[in-house]
Short mmCIF file of C-alpha atoms in Angstrom, two decimals:
data_model
loop_
_atom_site.label_atom_id
_atom_site.label_comp_id
_atom_site.label_asym_id
_atom_site.label_seq_id
_atom_site.Cartn_x
_atom_site.Cartn_y
_atom_site.Cartn_z
CA MET A 43 -37.67 -77.08 4.91
CA LYS A 44 -38.24 -73.43 4.03
CA PRO A 45 -35.80 -72.19 1.34
CA HIS A 46 -33.00 -69.67 1.81
CA LEU A 47 -33.73 -66.49 -0.14
CA TYR A 48 -31.08 -64.75 -2.16
CA VAL A 49 -31.75 -61.46 -3.90
CA LEU A 50 -28.94 -60.70 -6.33
CA THR A 51 -28.36 -57.72 -8.62
CA GLY A 52 -26.18 -57.85 -11.77
CA ALA A 53 -26.68 -61.58 -12.13
CA SER A 54 -26.62 -61.91 -15.82
CA ARG A 55 -22.84 -61.94 -16.37
CA GLY A 56 -19.42 -61.79 -14.73
CA LEU A 57 -19.12 -62.16 -11.05
CA GLY A 58 -22.90 -61.84 -10.46
CA LEU A 59 -23.58 -64.73 -12.89
CA ALA A 60 -20.90 -66.96 -11.29
CA MET A 61 -22.50 -66.26 -7.89
CA ALA A 62 -25.92 -67.03 -9.08
CA GLN A 63 -24.72 -70.34 -10.65
CA GLN A 64 -23.05 -71.33 -7.44
CA LEU A 65 -26.12 -70.49 -5.34
CA MET A 66 -28.12 -72.90 -7.41
CA GLN A 67 -28.12 -75.41 -4.52
CA PRO A 68 -31.05 -77.41 -3.05
CA GLY A 69 -32.71 -75.47 -0.33
CA ASN A 70 -32.15 -71.98 -2.00
CA SER A 71 -34.50 -69.71 -3.82
CA LEU A 72 -33.04 -66.85 -6.04
CA LEU A 73 -34.39 -63.52 -7.23
CA CYS A 74 -31.90 -62.17 -9.86
CA ILE A 75 -32.17 -58.67 -11.14
CA SER A 76 -30.36 -57.56 -14.26
CA ARG A 77 -30.74 -55.40 -17.39
CA HIS A 78 -31.13 -58.60 -19.31
CA ALA A 79 -32.29 -62.08 -18.40
CA ASN A 80 -29.84 -64.92 -18.64
CA ALA A 81 -31.14 -67.93 -20.61
CA LEU A 82 -28.36 -70.19 -19.37
CA LEU A 83 -29.19 -69.23 -15.73
CA ALA A 84 -32.83 -70.18 -16.30
CA GLN A 85 -31.88 -73.47 -17.91
CA THR A 86 -29.52 -74.41 -15.01
CA ALA A 87 -32.31 -73.57 -12.51
CA ALA A 88 -34.90 -75.69 -14.28
CA GLN A 89 -32.45 -78.64 -14.59
CA ALA A 90 -31.53 -78.43 -10.91
CA ASP A 91 -35.18 -77.68 -9.84
CA ILE A 92 -34.11 -74.56 -8.04
CA PRO A 93 -36.69 -71.71 -7.70
CA LEU A 94 -35.44 -68.85 -9.77
CA THR A 95 -37.19 -65.54 -10.53
CA GLN A 96 -35.36 -63.12 -12.99
CA TRP A 97 -36.42 -59.47 -13.24
CA THR A 98 -35.12 -57.23 -16.00
CA HIS A 99 -34.49 -53.74 -14.67
CA ASP A 100 -31.97 -50.95 -15.24
CA LEU A 101 -30.69 -49.95 -11.87
CA ILE A 102 -30.47 -46.34 -12.99
CA ASP A 103 -34.15 -46.31 -11.84
CA GLY A 104 -33.51 -47.71 -8.38
CA GLU A 105 -36.52 -46.06 -6.95
CA ALA A 106 -38.91 -48.08 -9.15
CA LEU A 107 -36.95 -51.25 -8.41
CA SER A 108 -37.06 -50.70 -4.63
CA ARG A 109 -40.84 -50.30 -4.73
CA ARG A 110 -41.24 -53.44 -6.76
CA LEU A 111 -38.91 -55.34 -4.32
CA GLN A 112 -40.77 -54.09 -1.34
CA ASP A 113 -44.16 -55.19 -2.69
CA TRP A 114 -42.73 -58.60 -3.71
CA LEU A 115 -41.15 -59.29 -0.33
CA ALA A 116 -44.41 -58.18 1.42
CA LEU A 117 -46.35 -60.74 -0.62
CA GLN A 118 -43.90 -63.50 0.35
CA GLY A 119 -44.34 -62.82 4.08
CA PRO A 120 -42.14 -63.57 7.10
CA GLU A 121 -42.95 -67.27 7.23
CA THR A 122 -41.86 -68.19 3.71
CA PHE A 123 -38.08 -68.41 3.98
CA SER A 124 -35.45 -69.78 6.49
CA SER A 125 -33.21 -66.72 5.86
CA ALA A 126 -32.96 -63.82 3.52
CA THR A 127 -29.83 -62.26 1.93
CA LEU A 128 -29.50 -59.43 -0.35
CA ILE A 129 -26.38 -59.18 -2.54
CA ASN A 130 -25.86 -55.80 -4.16
CA ASN A 131 -23.36 -56.74 -6.98
CA ALA A 132 -24.49 -54.63 -9.89
CA GLY A 133 -22.23 -51.68 -10.87
CA MET A 134 -20.83 -49.97 -13.95
CA ILE A 135 -17.61 -48.25 -14.99
CA PRO A 136 -18.18 -45.01 -16.69
CA ALA A 137 -15.99 -43.66 -19.69
CA ILE A 138 -12.34 -43.99 -18.56
CA THR A 139 -11.17 -40.32 -18.65
CA PRO A 140 -10.11 -37.52 -16.38
CA LEU A 141 -13.05 -35.87 -14.55
CA GLY A 142 -12.68 -32.70 -16.59
CA ASN A 143 -13.63 -34.71 -19.81
CA ALA A 144 -16.40 -36.71 -18.27
CA HIS A 145 -20.00 -36.24 -19.50
CA PRO A 146 -22.35 -35.24 -16.70
CA ALA A 147 -25.01 -37.92 -17.71
CA ASP A 148 -22.26 -40.64 -17.63
CA LEU A 149 -21.23 -39.47 -14.11
CA SER A 150 -24.90 -39.46 -12.97
CA ARG A 151 -25.40 -42.94 -14.32
CA ALA A 152 -22.37 -44.35 -12.52
CA MET A 153 -23.37 -42.96 -9.24
CA ARG A 154 -27.01 -43.93 -9.46
CA VAL A 155 -26.20 -47.49 -10.38
CA GLY A 156 -23.26 -47.89 -8.19
CA LEU A 157 -24.41 -46.15 -5.00
CA GLU A 158 -27.95 -44.65 -5.12
CA ALA A 159 -29.68 -47.90 -6.28
CA PRO A 160 -27.92 -50.19 -3.69
CA MET A 161 -29.11 -47.84 -0.94
CA GLN A 162 -32.62 -47.69 -2.28
CA ILE A 163 -32.83 -51.54 -2.66
CA THR A 164 -31.31 -52.17 0.74
CA ALA A 165 -33.71 -49.69 2.33
CA ALA A 166 -36.65 -51.65 0.73
CA PHE A 167 -35.30 -55.01 1.71
CA LEU A 168 -34.73 -53.97 5.32
CA HIS A 169 -38.04 -52.12 5.63
CA VAL A 170 -40.17 -55.11 4.71
CA THR A 171 -37.99 -57.73 6.66
CA HIS A 172 -37.77 -55.48 9.73
CA HIS A 173 -40.15 -57.71 11.75
CA TRP A 174 -38.95 -61.07 10.27
CA SER A 175 -37.26 -63.18 12.87
CA VAL A 176 -35.13 -65.12 10.30
CA PRO A 177 -31.50 -64.40 9.80
CA LEU A 178 -30.84 -61.43 7.41
CA LYS A 179 -27.75 -60.45 5.58
CA VAL A 180 -26.74 -57.66 3.26
CA LEU A 181 -23.66 -58.13 1.08
CA ASN A 182 -22.37 -55.15 -0.89
CA ILE A 183 -19.76 -55.93 -3.52
CA SER A 184 -17.22 -53.20 -3.12
CA SER A 185 -13.70 -52.79 -4.71
CA GLY A 186 -10.18 -51.90 -3.71
CA LEU A 187 -10.70 -48.75 -5.78
CA GLY A 188 -13.14 -47.70 -3.15
CA ARG A 189 -10.28 -47.55 -0.73
CA ARG A 190 -7.50 -46.01 -2.90
CA PRO A 191 -7.57 -43.45 -5.62
CA MET A 192 -7.03 -43.96 -9.23
CA ALA A 193 -6.69 -41.44 -11.99
CA SER A 194 -9.50 -41.25 -14.54
CA GLN A 195 -11.71 -43.31 -12.29
CA SER A 196 -13.28 -40.57 -10.05
CA ALA A 197 -16.91 -41.79 -10.48
CA TYR A 198 -16.23 -45.47 -10.00
CA CYS A 199 -13.91 -44.78 -7.03
CA ALA A 200 -16.52 -42.48 -5.41
CA ALA A 201 -19.34 -44.88 -5.80
CA LYS A 202 -17.39 -47.79 -4.22
CA ALA A 203 -16.15 -45.41 -1.36
CA GLY A 204 -19.68 -44.30 -0.79
CA LEU A 205 -20.84 -47.97 -0.77
CA ASP A 206 -18.20 -48.76 1.95
CA HIS A 207 -19.24 -45.84 4.10
CA PHE A 208 -22.96 -46.36 3.77
CA THR A 209 -22.35 -50.03 4.89
CA ARG A 210 -20.53 -48.73 7.94
CA CYS A 211 -23.53 -46.61 8.79
CA LEU A 212 -25.91 -49.38 8.11
CA ALA A 213 -24.05 -51.78 10.34
CA LEU A 214 -24.57 -49.20 13.24
CA ASP A 215 -28.23 -49.12 12.40
CA GLU A 216 -28.81 -52.84 12.34
CA ALA A 217 -26.88 -53.26 15.54
CA GLN A 218 -29.59 -51.48 17.39
CA ARG A 219 -32.29 -53.94 16.21
CA GLU A 220 -33.18 -57.19 17.90
CA HIS A 221 -33.03 -59.13 14.61
CA GLY A 222 -30.87 -56.70 12.71
CA ALA A 223 -29.15 -57.70 9.45
CA ARG A 224 -25.45 -58.60 9.40
CA VAL A 225 -23.87 -56.46 6.77
CA CYS A 226 -20.55 -56.10 4.91
CA ALA A 227 -19.03 -54.31 2.00
CA LEU A 228 -16.59 -56.87 0.53
CA ALA A 229 -13.95 -56.21 -2.00
CA PRO A 230 -13.69 -59.50 -4.23
CA GLY A 231 -10.09 -59.05 -5.42
CA VAL A 232 -9.06 -58.29 -9.02
CA VAL A 233 -11.55 -60.28 -11.04
CA ASP A 234 -11.34 -61.08 -14.78
CA THR A 235 -14.46 -59.40 -15.98
CA ASP A 236 -15.54 -57.04 -18.79
CA MET A 237 -14.44 -54.07 -16.56
CA GLN A 238 -10.81 -55.45 -16.88
CA VAL A 239 -11.22 -55.55 -20.59
CA GLU A 240 -12.20 -51.84 -20.61
CA LEU A 241 -9.34 -50.85 -18.37
CA ARG A 242 -6.81 -52.70 -20.58
CA SER A 243 -8.25 -51.27 -23.72
CA ALA A 244 -8.12 -47.65 -22.60
CA SER A 245 -5.40 -45.27 -23.95
CA THR A 246 -2.50 -44.35 -21.73
CA GLU A 247 -3.23 -40.70 -22.40
CA GLN A 248 -6.69 -41.02 -20.78
CA PHE A 249 -5.72 -43.79 -18.23
CA PRO A 250 -2.19 -43.63 -16.84
CA ASP A 251 -2.54 -46.96 -15.03
CA GLN A 252 -3.41 -48.85 -18.24
CA PRO A 253 -0.06 -50.68 -18.36
CA ARG A 254 -0.64 -52.06 -14.89
CA PHE A 255 -3.87 -53.62 -15.81
CA GLU A 256 -2.39 -55.03 -18.98
CA LYS A 257 0.35 -56.63 -16.75
CA LEU A 258 -2.28 -58.15 -14.47
CA LYS A 259 -3.62 -59.99 -17.43
CA THR A 260 -0.42 -61.13 -19.15
CA GLN A 261 1.08 -62.30 -15.89
CA GLY A 262 -2.02 -64.34 -14.89
CA LEU A 263 -2.77 -62.35 -11.81
CA LEU A 264 -6.45 -62.03 -12.39
CA THR A 265 -9.00 -64.15 -10.51
CA SER A 266 -11.66 -65.93 -12.55
CA SER A 267 -15.23 -65.03 -11.90
CA GLN A 268 -15.91 -68.54 -10.79
CA GLU A 269 -13.04 -68.42 -8.16
CA ALA A 270 -14.01 -65.02 -6.96
CA ALA A 271 -17.57 -66.00 -6.46
CA ARG A 272 -16.45 -69.05 -4.54
CA GLN A 273 -14.36 -66.76 -2.16
CA VAL A 274 -17.09 -64.26 -1.84
CA LEU A 275 -19.90 -66.78 -1.06
CA ALA A 276 -17.53 -68.56 1.38
CA TYR A 277 -16.99 -65.25 3.15
CA LEU A 278 -20.81 -64.71 3.25
CA ALA A 279 -21.24 -68.18 4.87
CA ARG A 280 -18.77 -67.59 7.65
CA PRO A 281 -20.09 -67.64 11.17
CA ASP A 282 -18.52 -64.34 11.91
CA TYR A 283 -19.97 -62.60 8.83
CA GLY A 284 -20.74 -59.01 9.59
CA SER A 285 -18.14 -58.66 12.40
CA GLN A 286 -16.32 -56.26 10.01
CA SER A 287 -18.51 -53.94 8.10
CA VAL A 288 -15.73 -53.30 5.46
CA ALA A 289 -13.64 -56.27 4.38
CA ASP A 290 -11.54 -57.77 1.48
CA VAL A 291 -11.26 -61.41 0.52
CA ARG A 292 -7.52 -60.88 0.01
CA ASP A 293 -6.86 -59.82 3.62
CA PRO A 294 -5.06 -62.76 5.32
CA ASP A 295 -6.52 -61.67 8.69
CA GLN A 296 -10.04 -61.99 7.45
#
């Protein structure tokens, strides 16, 4: 049996790490891309005899990464895998402050990592697999903050909103292809990650919504990374995946 390929960014911690761990199943092959390799992930893959490749790359240079991915996929060829899935999970939260106080370099990094790199990586993935006849999927990990505004979060909200809309456009592109990829920008709910720690640690002067995020933690309303990963991967495996280009795991109608 040919393996199912999963290309996953931001796989060294948080939701990305949890997804990578749960994808460590017989019949899968993983290419994980993060700023730092994860030794535990490598150990798990070795013990389970699951093919795992880890690339260390900062997504602020998405152009170089897209070239590397394109070359790597071309070397694999269309007969290597039973399916190919790209999961754009990596993102970053810039300094939590009103836009007027934000540093231009911080804003640039947030947009390049959160929006520009996913577009570049997706373009490379689809360019090489254009003539592959195997099932293709693209999953962009979005956020509820891409669909509603929040003070002191302009860059993060804008990156996620852009991710949603580029996914809508991508879905239209792929619908025209005979073997087009099924795509979705999926919000995973409120997940207990390092981002939540940063939001709870911000001052109320800089971040008016800080008490709300503190309350989410104290009242046990955050979803663990493992549970969020389970929900996201279950959505990815649904037979109707891609029927909605923008979705949320918390929506009871989905």
